[in-house]
Tab-separated table of C-alpha atoms and ligand atoms in Angstrom:
chain	number	residue	atom	x	y	z
J	419	MET	CA	-29.376	-65.761	-28.831
J	420	GLN	CA	-31.617	-62.769	-29.672
J	421	ASP	CA	-29.933	-59.626	-31.048
J	422	ASN	CA	-30.876	-57.704	-27.943
J	423	ALA	CA	-29.541	-60.319	-25.469
J	424	HIS	CA	-25.867	-60.225	-24.566
J	425	THR	CA	-23.478	-61.872	-22.144
J	426	THR	CA	-20.499	-60.176	-20.570
J	427	ASP	CA	-18.396	-60.136	-17.421
J	428	VAL	CA	-19.424	-56.787	-15.937
J	429	ALA	CA	-22.474	-54.615	-16.629
J	430	ILE	CA	-21.806	-50.965	-15.847
J	431	ILE	CA	-24.731	-48.600	-15.319
J	432	GLY	CA	-23.619	-45.074	-16.202
J	433	ALA	CA	-21.099	-43.904	-18.815
J	434	GLY	CA	-19.969	-40.850	-16.871
J	435	PRO	CA	-16.246	-40.321	-16.265
J	436	VAL	CA	-16.229	-42.926	-13.513
J	437	GLY	CA	-18.148	-45.583	-15.471
J	438	LEU	CA	-15.774	-45.073	-18.405
J	439	PHE	CA	-12.710	-45.505	-16.215
J	440	ALA	CA	-14.252	-48.655	-14.731
J	441	VAL	CA	-14.156	-50.156	-18.247
J	442	PHE	CA	-10.396	-49.574	-18.277
J	443	GLU	CA	-9.827	-50.968	-14.786
J	444	CYS	CA	-11.951	-54.056	-15.498
J	445	GLY	CA	-10.197	-54.498	-18.842
J	446	MET	CA	-6.795	-54.471	-17.151
J	447	LEU	CA	-8.021	-57.458	-15.118
J	448	ASP	CA	-9.299	-59.324	-18.202
J	449	MET	CA	-12.951	-58.518	-17.673
J	450	LYS	CA	-15.217	-57.387	-20.535
J	451	CYS	CA	-17.866	-54.742	-19.999
J	452	HIS	CA	-21.192	-53.561	-21.367
J	453	VAL	CA	-22.057	-49.992	-20.406
J	454	PHE	CA	-25.546	-48.466	-20.227
J	455	ASP	CA	-26.476	-44.790	-20.226
J	456	ALA	CA	-29.767	-42.933	-20.502
J	457	LEU	CA	-27.972	-40.192	-22.436
J	458	ASP	CA	-27.151	-40.861	-26.055
J	459	MET	CA	-23.455	-40.261	-25.430
J	460	ALA	CA	-20.736	-40.893	-22.893
J	461	GLY	CA	-19.563	-38.404	-20.288
J	462	GLY	CA	-22.285	-38.027	-17.658
J	463	GLN	CA	-22.235	-34.617	-15.977
J	464	CYS	CA	-19.062	-33.598	-17.832
J	465	ALA	CA	-20.799	-34.002	-21.198
J	466	ALA	CA	-24.304	-32.961	-20.237
J	467	LEU	CA	-23.692	-30.062	-17.864
J	468	TYR	CA	-20.309	-28.486	-18.529
J	469	PRO	CA	-18.575	-29.819	-21.683
J	470	GLU	CA	-16.712	-26.582	-22.388
J	471	LYS	CA	-15.674	-25.816	-18.787
J	472	PRO	CA	-12.070	-26.468	-17.775
J	473	ILE	CA	-11.402	-28.906	-14.923
J	474	TYR	CA	-8.294	-28.202	-12.861
J	475	ASP	CA	-8.095	-31.153	-10.468
J	476	ILE	CA	-7.514	-34.150	-12.721
J	477	PRO	CA	-4.056	-35.499	-11.820
J	478	GLY	CA	-1.583	-34.986	-14.649
J	479	TYR	CA	-3.756	-32.412	-16.426
J	480	PRO	CA	-3.230	-28.897	-15.007
J	481	ARG	CA	-6.324	-27.963	-17.021
J	482	ILE	CA	-8.579	-30.000	-19.267
J	483	ASP	CA	-11.983	-29.193	-20.767
J	484	ALA	CA	-14.637	-31.604	-19.534
J	485	ALA	CA	-15.513	-32.791	-23.072
J	486	LEU	CA	-11.870	-33.550	-23.778
J	487	LEU	CA	-11.525	-35.518	-20.539
J	488	VAL	CA	-14.471	-37.657	-21.661
J	489	ASP	CA	-12.844	-38.229	-25.074
J	490	ARG	CA	-9.594	-39.254	-23.370
J	491	LEU	CA	-11.387	-41.652	-21.004
J	492	ALA	CA	-13.269	-43.251	-23.911
J	493	GLU	CA	-9.958	-43.596	-25.775
J	494	GLN	CA	-8.350	-45.198	-22.706
J	495	ALA	CA	-11.257	-47.690	-22.484
J	496	GLU	CA	-11.256	-48.496	-26.221
J	497	PRO	CA	-8.536	-51.234	-26.237
J	498	PHE	CA	-10.892	-53.287	-24.063
J	499	ALA	CA	-13.706	-53.076	-26.663
J	500	PRO	CA	-16.616	-52.124	-24.415
J	501	THR	CA	-20.155	-52.314	-25.803
J	502	TYR	CA	-22.228	-49.202	-25.133
J	503	HIS	CA	-26.020	-49.124	-24.857
J	504	PHE	CA	-26.910	-45.452	-25.119
J	505	GLY	CA	-30.151	-43.525	-25.108
J	506	HIS	CA	-32.249	-45.628	-22.723
J	507	SER	CA	-32.428	-45.929	-18.948
J	508	VAL	CA	-31.698	-49.166	-17.192
J	509	THR	CA	-35.038	-50.324	-15.920
J	510	GLY	CA	-34.541	-53.794	-14.477
J	511	LEU	CA	-32.166	-56.073	-12.629
J	512	GLU	CA	-32.752	-59.792	-12.081
J	513	ARG	CA	-30.648	-62.195	-10.043
J	514	THR	CA	-29.666	-65.323	-11.988
J	515	ALA	CA	-27.837	-68.501	-10.934
J	516	ASP	CA	-24.436	-67.076	-11.858
J	517	GLY	CA	-24.919	-63.333	-11.760
J	518	PHE	CA	-27.466	-60.814	-12.973
J	519	VAL	CA	-29.418	-59.726	-16.015
J	520	VAL	CA	-29.614	-55.984	-16.507
J	521	ASN	CA	-32.098	-54.590	-19.005
J	522	ASN	CA	-32.931	-51.159	-20.344
J	523	ALA	CA	-36.069	-49.420	-21.587
J	524	ALA	CA	-35.283	-50.497	-25.172
J	525	GLY	CA	-35.467	-54.162	-24.143
J	526	GLU	CA	-31.723	-54.818	-24.396
J	527	ARG	CA	-30.654	-57.459	-21.881
J	528	VAL	CA	-27.151	-58.066	-20.652
J	529	ALA	CA	-26.244	-61.073	-18.516
J	530	ALA	CA	-23.182	-60.358	-16.354
J	531	ARG	CA	-21.342	-61.857	-13.425
J	532	ALA	CA	-21.227	-58.510	-11.611
J	533	VAL	CA	-22.906	-55.124	-11.815
J	534	VAL	CA	-21.206	-51.771	-11.273
J	535	ILE	CA	-23.529	-48.857	-10.600
J	536	ALA	CA	-21.813	-45.622	-11.691
J	537	ALA	CA	-25.065	-43.711	-11.966
J	538	GLY	CA	-24.020	-40.313	-10.540
J	539	GLY	CA	-27.131	-38.462	-9.400
J	540	GLY	CA	-29.367	-40.712	-11.501
J	541	ALA	CA	-30.375	-41.088	-15.141
J	542	PHE	CA	-30.266	-37.848	-17.100
J	543	GLY	CA	-33.334	-36.825	-19.045
J	544	PRO	CA	-34.370	-33.459	-20.491
J	545	ASN	CA	-37.053	-31.211	-19.034
J	546	ARG	CA	-39.231	-31.162	-22.166
J	547	PRO	CA	-41.188	-28.040	-23.035
J	548	PRO	CA	-44.909	-28.858	-23.227
J	549	ILE	CA	-45.254	-28.515	-27.002
J	550	PRO	CA	-47.625	-30.932	-28.737
J	551	GLY	CA	-45.798	-33.281	-31.116
J	552	ILE	CA	-42.260	-32.260	-30.063
J	553	GLU	CA	-41.182	-35.933	-29.851
J	554	ALA	CA	-41.330	-36.253	-33.653
J	555	PHE	CA	-38.628	-33.578	-33.991
J	556	GLU	CA	-36.319	-34.819	-31.210
J	557	GLY	CA	-32.907	-35.940	-32.383
J	558	LYS	CA	-33.597	-34.521	-35.872
J	559	SER	CA	-34.135	-30.808	-35.353
J	560	VAL	CA	-34.832	-30.495	-31.619
J	561	PHE	CA	-31.836	-31.154	-29.361
J	562	TYR	CA	-31.588	-30.946	-25.575
J	563	LEU	CA	-27.784	-31.126	-25.608
J	564	VAL	CA	-25.179	-29.865	-28.022
J	565	ARG	CA	-22.804	-32.654	-28.850
J	566	ARG	CA	-20.879	-30.947	-31.683
J	567	ARG	CA	-21.264	-27.225	-32.258
J	568	GLU	CA	-20.162	-27.723	-35.886
J	569	ASP	CA	-23.538	-29.405	-36.536
J	570	PHE	CA	-25.114	-25.944	-36.299
J	571	ARG	CA	-22.840	-24.181	-38.796
J	572	GLY	CA	-24.952	-22.167	-41.254
J	573	LYS	CA	-28.214	-23.131	-39.515
J	574	ARG	CA	-31.023	-20.920	-38.194
J	575	VAL	CA	-31.132	-21.822	-34.519
J	576	VAL	CA	-33.760	-21.042	-31.893
J	577	ILE	CA	-32.469	-21.375	-28.328
J	578	ALA	CA	-35.074	-21.367	-25.558
J	579	GLY	CA	-34.326	-20.782	-21.882
J	580	GLY	CA	-32.758	-18.236	-19.590
J	581	GLY	CA	-29.985	-20.083	-17.760
J	582	ASP	CA	-26.274	-20.613	-18.333
J	583	SER	CA	-26.741	-23.253	-21.050
J	584	ALA	CA	-29.044	-21.031	-23.129
J	585	VAL	CA	-26.784	-18.003	-22.853
J	586	ASP	CA	-23.461	-19.853	-23.247
J	587	TRP	CA	-24.640	-21.745	-26.332
J	588	ALA	CA	-26.114	-18.584	-27.857
J	589	LEU	CA	-22.694	-16.918	-27.499
J	590	SER	CA	-20.894	-19.936	-28.883
J	591	LEU	CA	-23.239	-20.677	-31.820
J	592	ALA	CA	-23.435	-17.004	-32.837
J	593	GLU	CA	-19.907	-17.538	-34.207
J	594	LEU	CA	-21.002	-20.096	-36.793
J	595	ALA	CA	-24.806	-20.311	-37.125
J	596	ALA	CA	-26.638	-18.377	-39.854
J	597	HIS	CA	-28.966	-16.828	-37.282
J	598	VAL	CA	-29.398	-17.327	-33.526
J	599	MET	CA	-32.659	-16.414	-31.793
J	600	VAL	CA	-32.965	-16.608	-28.008
J	601	VAL	CA	-36.498	-17.056	-26.693
J	602	HIS	CA	-36.960	-16.179	-23.026
J	603	ARG	CA	-40.020	-15.217	-21.049
J	604	ARG	CA	-38.431	-12.243	-19.270
J	605	PRO	CA	-35.591	-9.765	-19.900
J	606	LYS	CA	-33.497	-10.969	-16.946
J	607	PHE	CA	-31.440	-14.122	-17.526
J	608	ARG	CA	-30.260	-16.529	-14.817
J	609	ALA	CA	-26.795	-16.696	-16.317
J	610	ALA	CA	-23.446	-15.304	-15.178
J	611	PRO	CA	-23.711	-11.479	-15.417
J	612	GLN	CA	-20.661	-11.315	-17.694
J	613	SER	CA	-22.259	-13.801	-20.129
J	614	GLN	CA	-25.551	-11.888	-20.125
J	615	ALA	CA	-23.642	-8.670	-20.890
J	616	GLN	CA	-21.904	-10.419	-23.807
J	617	LEU	CA	-25.258	-11.661	-25.103
J	618	GLU	CA	-26.755	-8.176	-24.961
J	619	ALA	CA	-23.727	-6.780	-26.784
J	620	LEU	CA	-24.146	-9.383	-29.553
J	621	ALA	CA	-27.844	-8.532	-29.768
J	622	LYS	CA	-26.970	-4.839	-30.238
J	623	GLU	CA	-24.591	-5.803	-33.043
J	624	GLY	CA	-27.428	-7.803	-34.627
J	625	ARG	CA	-25.545	-11.106	-34.312
J	626	VAL	CA	-28.152	-12.604	-31.965
J	627	GLU	CA	-31.880	-11.864	-31.861
J	628	LEU	CA	-33.478	-11.725	-28.403
J	629	VAL	CA	-37.119	-12.837	-28.606
J	630	ILE	CA	-38.429	-11.559	-25.250
J	631	PRO	CA	-40.893	-11.908	-23.485
J	632	PHE	CA	-42.024	-14.997	-25.385
J	633	GLN	CA	-42.461	-18.692	-24.742
J	634	LEU	CA	-42.473	-21.683	-27.061
J	635	ALA	CA	-45.971	-22.402	-28.359
J	636	ALA	CA	-45.799	-24.734	-31.390
J	637	LEU	CA	-43.520	-26.288	-33.963
J	638	GLU	CA	-44.063	-26.367	-37.723
J	639	GLY	CA	-42.426	-28.867	-40.043
J	640	THR	CA	-42.738	-32.319	-41.535
J	641	ASP	CA	-41.008	-35.666	-40.905
J	642	GLY	CA	-39.052	-34.238	-37.979
J	643	LYS	CA	-37.623	-31.437	-40.136
J	644	LEU	CA	-38.362	-28.098	-38.539
J	645	GLY	CA	-39.606	-25.147	-40.620
J	646	ALA	CA	-40.578	-22.668	-37.920
J	647	VAL	CA	-40.973	-22.239	-34.185
J	648	VAL	CA	-44.113	-20.396	-33.082
J	649	VAL	CA	-43.736	-18.363	-29.883
J	650	ALA	CA	-46.360	-16.498	-27.882
J	651	ASP	CA	-46.346	-13.843	-25.168
J	652	LEU	CA	-48.658	-13.749	-22.172
J	653	ALA	CA	-51.165	-11.568	-24.031
J	654	GLY	CA	-51.453	-14.258	-26.705
J	655	ASN	CA	-49.503	-12.367	-29.400
J	656	GLU	CA	-47.701	-14.851	-31.627
J	657	ARG	CA	-44.521	-14.708	-33.671
J	658	ARG	CA	-43.325	-17.257	-36.218
J	659	LEU	CA	-39.555	-17.778	-36.202
J	660	GLU	CA	-38.249	-19.545	-39.297
J	661	ALA	CA	-35.678	-22.020	-38.048
J	662	ASP	CA	-33.829	-25.249	-38.791
J	663	CYS	CA	-33.192	-26.270	-35.181
J	664	LEU	CA	-34.581	-25.721	-31.723
J	665	LEU	CA	-32.460	-26.092	-28.599
J	666	PRO	CA	-34.709	-26.030	-25.507
J	667	PHE	CA	-32.474	-25.568	-22.461
J	668	PHE	CA	-34.776	-25.977	-19.473
J	669	GLY	CA	-32.350	-28.087	-17.491
J	670	LEU	CA	-31.756	-31.791	-17.247
J	671	ALA	CA	-33.625	-33.755	-14.638
J	672	THR	CA	-31.958	-36.667	-12.902
J	673	GLU	CA	-33.945	-39.608	-11.719
J	674	LEU	CA	-32.734	-42.444	-9.542
J	675	GLY	CA	-35.635	-44.467	-10.911
J	676	PRO	CA	-35.658	-48.221	-10.495
J	677	LEU	CA	-32.238	-48.357	-8.797
J	678	ALA	CA	-34.013	-47.216	-5.669
J	679	GLN	CA	-36.053	-50.455	-5.706
J	680	TRP	CA	-33.130	-52.845	-5.941
J	681	ASP	CA	-32.890	-53.693	-2.220
J	682	LEU	CA	-29.648	-51.790	-1.806
J	683	THR	CA	-28.826	-49.924	1.371
J	684	PHE	CA	-29.128	-46.190	0.753
J	685	ASP	CA	-27.551	-43.334	2.659
J	686	ASP	CA	-29.257	-40.037	1.862
J	687	ASN	CA	-30.153	-40.974	-1.755
J	688	ARG	CA	-26.758	-42.525	-2.422
J	689	ILE	CA	-25.773	-46.173	-2.255
J	690	ALA	CA	-23.859	-47.171	0.877
J	691	VAL	CA	-20.673	-49.101	0.023
J	692	ASP	CA	-17.650	-50.586	1.749
J	693	PRO	CA	-14.943	-48.072	0.741
J	694	ALA	CA	-12.278	-50.782	0.436
J	695	SER	CA	-14.139	-52.629	-2.333
J	696	CYS	CA	-17.125	-50.437	-3.249
J	697	ALA	CA	-19.316	-53.502	-2.582
J	698	THR	CA	-22.934	-52.639	-1.850
J	699	SER	CA	-25.169	-54.496	0.575
J	700	ARG	CA	-26.012	-56.990	-2.239
J	701	PRO	CA	-23.213	-59.401	-3.183
J	702	GLY	CA	-22.113	-58.938	-6.792
J	703	ILE	CA	-23.348	-55.351	-7.030
J	704	PHE	CA	-20.831	-52.513	-6.653
J	705	ALA	CA	-21.307	-48.734	-6.663
J	706	ILE	CA	-18.697	-46.121	-7.585
J	707	GLY	CA	-18.478	-42.386	-8.305
J	708	ASP	CA	-21.012	-39.809	-7.140
J	709	ILE	CA	-23.675	-42.431	-6.391
J	710	ALA	CA	-21.480	-44.249	-3.832
J	711	ALA	CA	-21.535	-43.170	-0.184
J	712	TYR	CA	-19.207	-43.886	2.738
J	713	PRO	CA	-17.872	-41.746	5.591
J	714	GLY	CA	-15.602	-38.973	4.325
J	715	LYS	CA	-16.549	-39.489	0.662
J	716	LEU	CA	-15.454	-36.645	-1.646
J	717	LYS	CA	-17.689	-36.302	-4.710
J	718	LEU	CA	-14.824	-35.747	-7.123
J	719	ILE	CA	-13.900	-37.393	-10.389
J	720	LEU	CA	-10.504	-38.438	-9.038
J	721	THR	CA	-12.151	-40.185	-6.082
J	722	GLY	CA	-14.361	-42.098	-8.513
J	723	PHE	CA	-11.324	-43.219	-10.506
J	724	ALA	CA	-9.784	-44.836	-7.412
J	725	GLU	CA	-13.142	-46.449	-6.577
J	726	ALA	CA	-13.262	-47.943	-10.084
J	727	ALA	CA	-9.890	-49.605	-9.460
J	728	ALA	CA	-10.987	-50.916	-6.052
J	729	ALA	CA	-14.240	-52.314	-7.466
J	730	ALA	CA	-12.487	-54.024	-10.396
J	731	HIS	CA	-10.125	-55.841	-8.008
J	732	ALA	CA	-13.061	-56.895	-5.823
J	733	ILE	CA	-15.019	-58.159	-8.867
J	734	HIS	CA	-12.144	-60.220	-10.314
J	735	PRO	CA	-12.785	-63.355	-8.197
J	736	LEU	CA	-16.457	-63.332	-9.257
J	737	VAL	CA	-15.553	-63.343	-12.946
J	738	HIS	CA	-12.441	-65.536	-12.714
J	739	PRO	CA	-13.106	-67.798	-9.716
J	740	GLY	CA	-10.087	-69.721	-8.453
J	741	GLU	CA	-7.682	-67.628	-10.515
J	742	ALA	CA	-5.038	-65.909	-8.401
J	743	LEU	CA	-4.957	-62.151	-8.917
J	744	HIS	CA	-1.407	-60.855	-8.802
J	745	PHE	CA	-1.299	-57.131	-8.363
J	746	GLU	CA	0.489	-55.609	-11.354
J	747	TYR	CA	1.300	-52.071	-12.433
J	748	SER	CA	0.094	-50.941	-15.853
J	749	THR	CA	3.737	-50.298	-16.742
J	750	THR	CA	4.398	-54.031	-16.292
J	751	LYS	CA	1.227	-55.343	-17.866
J	752	GLY	CA	0.698	-52.864	-20.736
J	753	VAL	CA	-2.610	-52.596	-22.578
J	754	PRO	CA	-3.778	-54.491	-25.681
J	755	GLY	CA	-2.177	-53.009	-28.767
J	756	SER	CA	0.451	-51.089	-26.799
H	311	FAD	C1	-20.736	-27.589	-13.148
H	311	FAD	C2	-19.958	-28.728	-12.529
H	311	FAD	C3	-18.600	-28.622	-12.377
H	311	FAD	C4	-17.863	-29.670	-11.815
H	311	FAD	N1	-16.503	-29.522	-11.674
H	311	FAD	C5	-15.784	-30.551	-11.177
H	311	FAD	C6	-14.363	-30.448	-11.028
H	311	FAD	O1	-13.767	-29.402	-11.322
H	311	FAD	N2	-13.683	-31.547	-10.539
H	311	FAD	C7	-14.317	-32.698	-10.180
H	311	FAD	O2	-13.645	-33.654	-9.751
H	311	FAD	N3	-15.669	-32.809	-10.268
H	311	FAD	C8	-16.407	-31.778	-10.764
H	311	FAD	N4	-17.770	-31.889	-10.864
H	311	FAD	C9	-18.397	-33.128	-10.374
H	311	FAD	C10	-18.182	-34.266	-11.382
H	311	FAD	O3	-18.723	-33.909	-12.643
H	311	FAD	C11	-18.825	-35.538	-10.834
H	311	FAD	O4	-18.185	-35.881	-9.637
H	311	FAD	C12	-18.686	-36.663	-11.867
H	311	FAD	O5	-19.341	-36.373	-13.061
H	311	FAD	C13	-19.236	-37.965	-11.280
H	311	FAD	O6	-19.049	-38.943	-12.241
H	311	FAD	P1	-19.959	-40.267	-12.278
H	311	FAD	O7	-19.450	-41.043	-13.457
H	311	FAD	O8	-19.963	-40.879	-10.927
H	311	FAD	O9	-21.439	-39.759	-12.522
H	311	FAD	P2	-22.103	-38.829	-13.656
H	311	FAD	O10	-21.114	-37.966	-14.323
H	311	FAD	O11	-23.264	-38.192	-12.974
H	311	FAD	O12	-22.636	-39.885	-14.724
H	311	FAD	C14	-23.627	-40.801	-14.375
H	311	FAD	C15	-24.281	-41.305	-15.644
H	311	FAD	O13	-25.141	-42.404	-15.289
H	311	FAD	C16	-26.292	-42.346	-16.093
H	311	FAD	N5	-27.374	-43.068	-15.421
H	311	FAD	C17	-27.820	-42.921	-14.166
H	311	FAD	N6	-28.816	-43.773	-13.895
H	311	FAD	C18	-29.024	-44.486	-15.026
H	311	FAD	C19	-29.929	-45.493	-15.419
H	311	FAD	N7	-30.862	-45.977	-14.575
H	311	FAD	N8	-29.865	-45.970	-16.669
H	311	FAD	C20	-28.951	-45.498	-17.552
H	311	FAD	N9	-28.059	-44.532	-17.246
H	311	FAD	C21	-28.095	-44.035	-16.003
H	311	FAD	C22	-26.596	-40.853	-16.213
H	311	FAD	O14	-27.406	-40.584	-17.367
H	311	FAD	C23	-25.169	-40.267	-16.321
H	311	FAD	O15	-24.777	-40.098	-17.662
H	311	FAD	C24	-18.520	-30.858	-11.391
H	311	FAD	C25	-19.901	-30.964	-11.548
H	311	FAD	C26	-20.624	-29.925	-12.107
H	311	FAD	C27	-22.114	-30.074	-12.268
């Protein structure tokens, strides 16, 4: 078998909170999973949009930061040894004699008995600033998401953008970076007024430099290592900001992409499912979490968790045909290594 061809029981599209919990629920029913995500990390919206925000409606956690919830879900899935395929969108789905083959943009192919679509609002991808040659710096000194703030300790960081992410990360990184510069095209930010006031206070103290009204124009550096970010104002005046990293925060776009062409029944851009099983209109394909639609659906993480359990039970006979499924509590069954 080629290195990029795999076989498993269940292919899960989306490693958001709901996709991660589906690994656990499938694992409890002796089903192995491969999980795909366009992002280069797990967590979906929790990781990409609000990692440091507290969530208050996860049962058993009166308050938990979104990033920590993702870590806990990954830890809960770990005994079932999922394989993750990060950093590339799922682009294709083929029906085979005994299931499906799912493949991503990197050419990885996973044959599975069943497919679970936990794709939220669609594949996440950054809104890239139109700077020639930026791709060469991506992942080395240009980052569209902050995975670990510690990575920026002692660095000279340029943050571009005027929304919550730009302002919140400027405040956060000012505590440990060598120098933080915020490039924005106008004095008014689109962030929470309290955060903007904090940013302006830091700027007065000289702990953050506001580079306004400027826009990104060019990058200087070699082999993906940034040396400087060139910015320009509308009159064409340029400034050269010496920097180690650039964080462009112009939002993340979501794209339903090829899923929309998979002959599934859609209900207002979401996949219509039977709420008892999360089965879609195509046998063997299930949808859970934000992407799944049925009357009365609440787009909440806790709803998605219950859907993951329902889907796993519905998938069991496809993976283990003829095997009776006796409903068991986790307290009775335990998990591997427990
Ligand atoms: C600011 C904010 C605050 C929130 N607060 C709360 C809260 O307090 N409580 C609560 O319950 N909910 C909250 N939510 C909503 C919650 O985050 C979502 O309900 C939850 O993330 C849905 O999980 P999911 O796994 O279904 O989808 P997502 O988290 O959207 O994850 C889907 C993943 O699928 C991937 N994907 C999609 N298509 C493809 C493809 N073709 N190929 C590869 N990967 C793909 C995406 O890249 C993404 O990572 C909040 C949302 C936001 C934005």
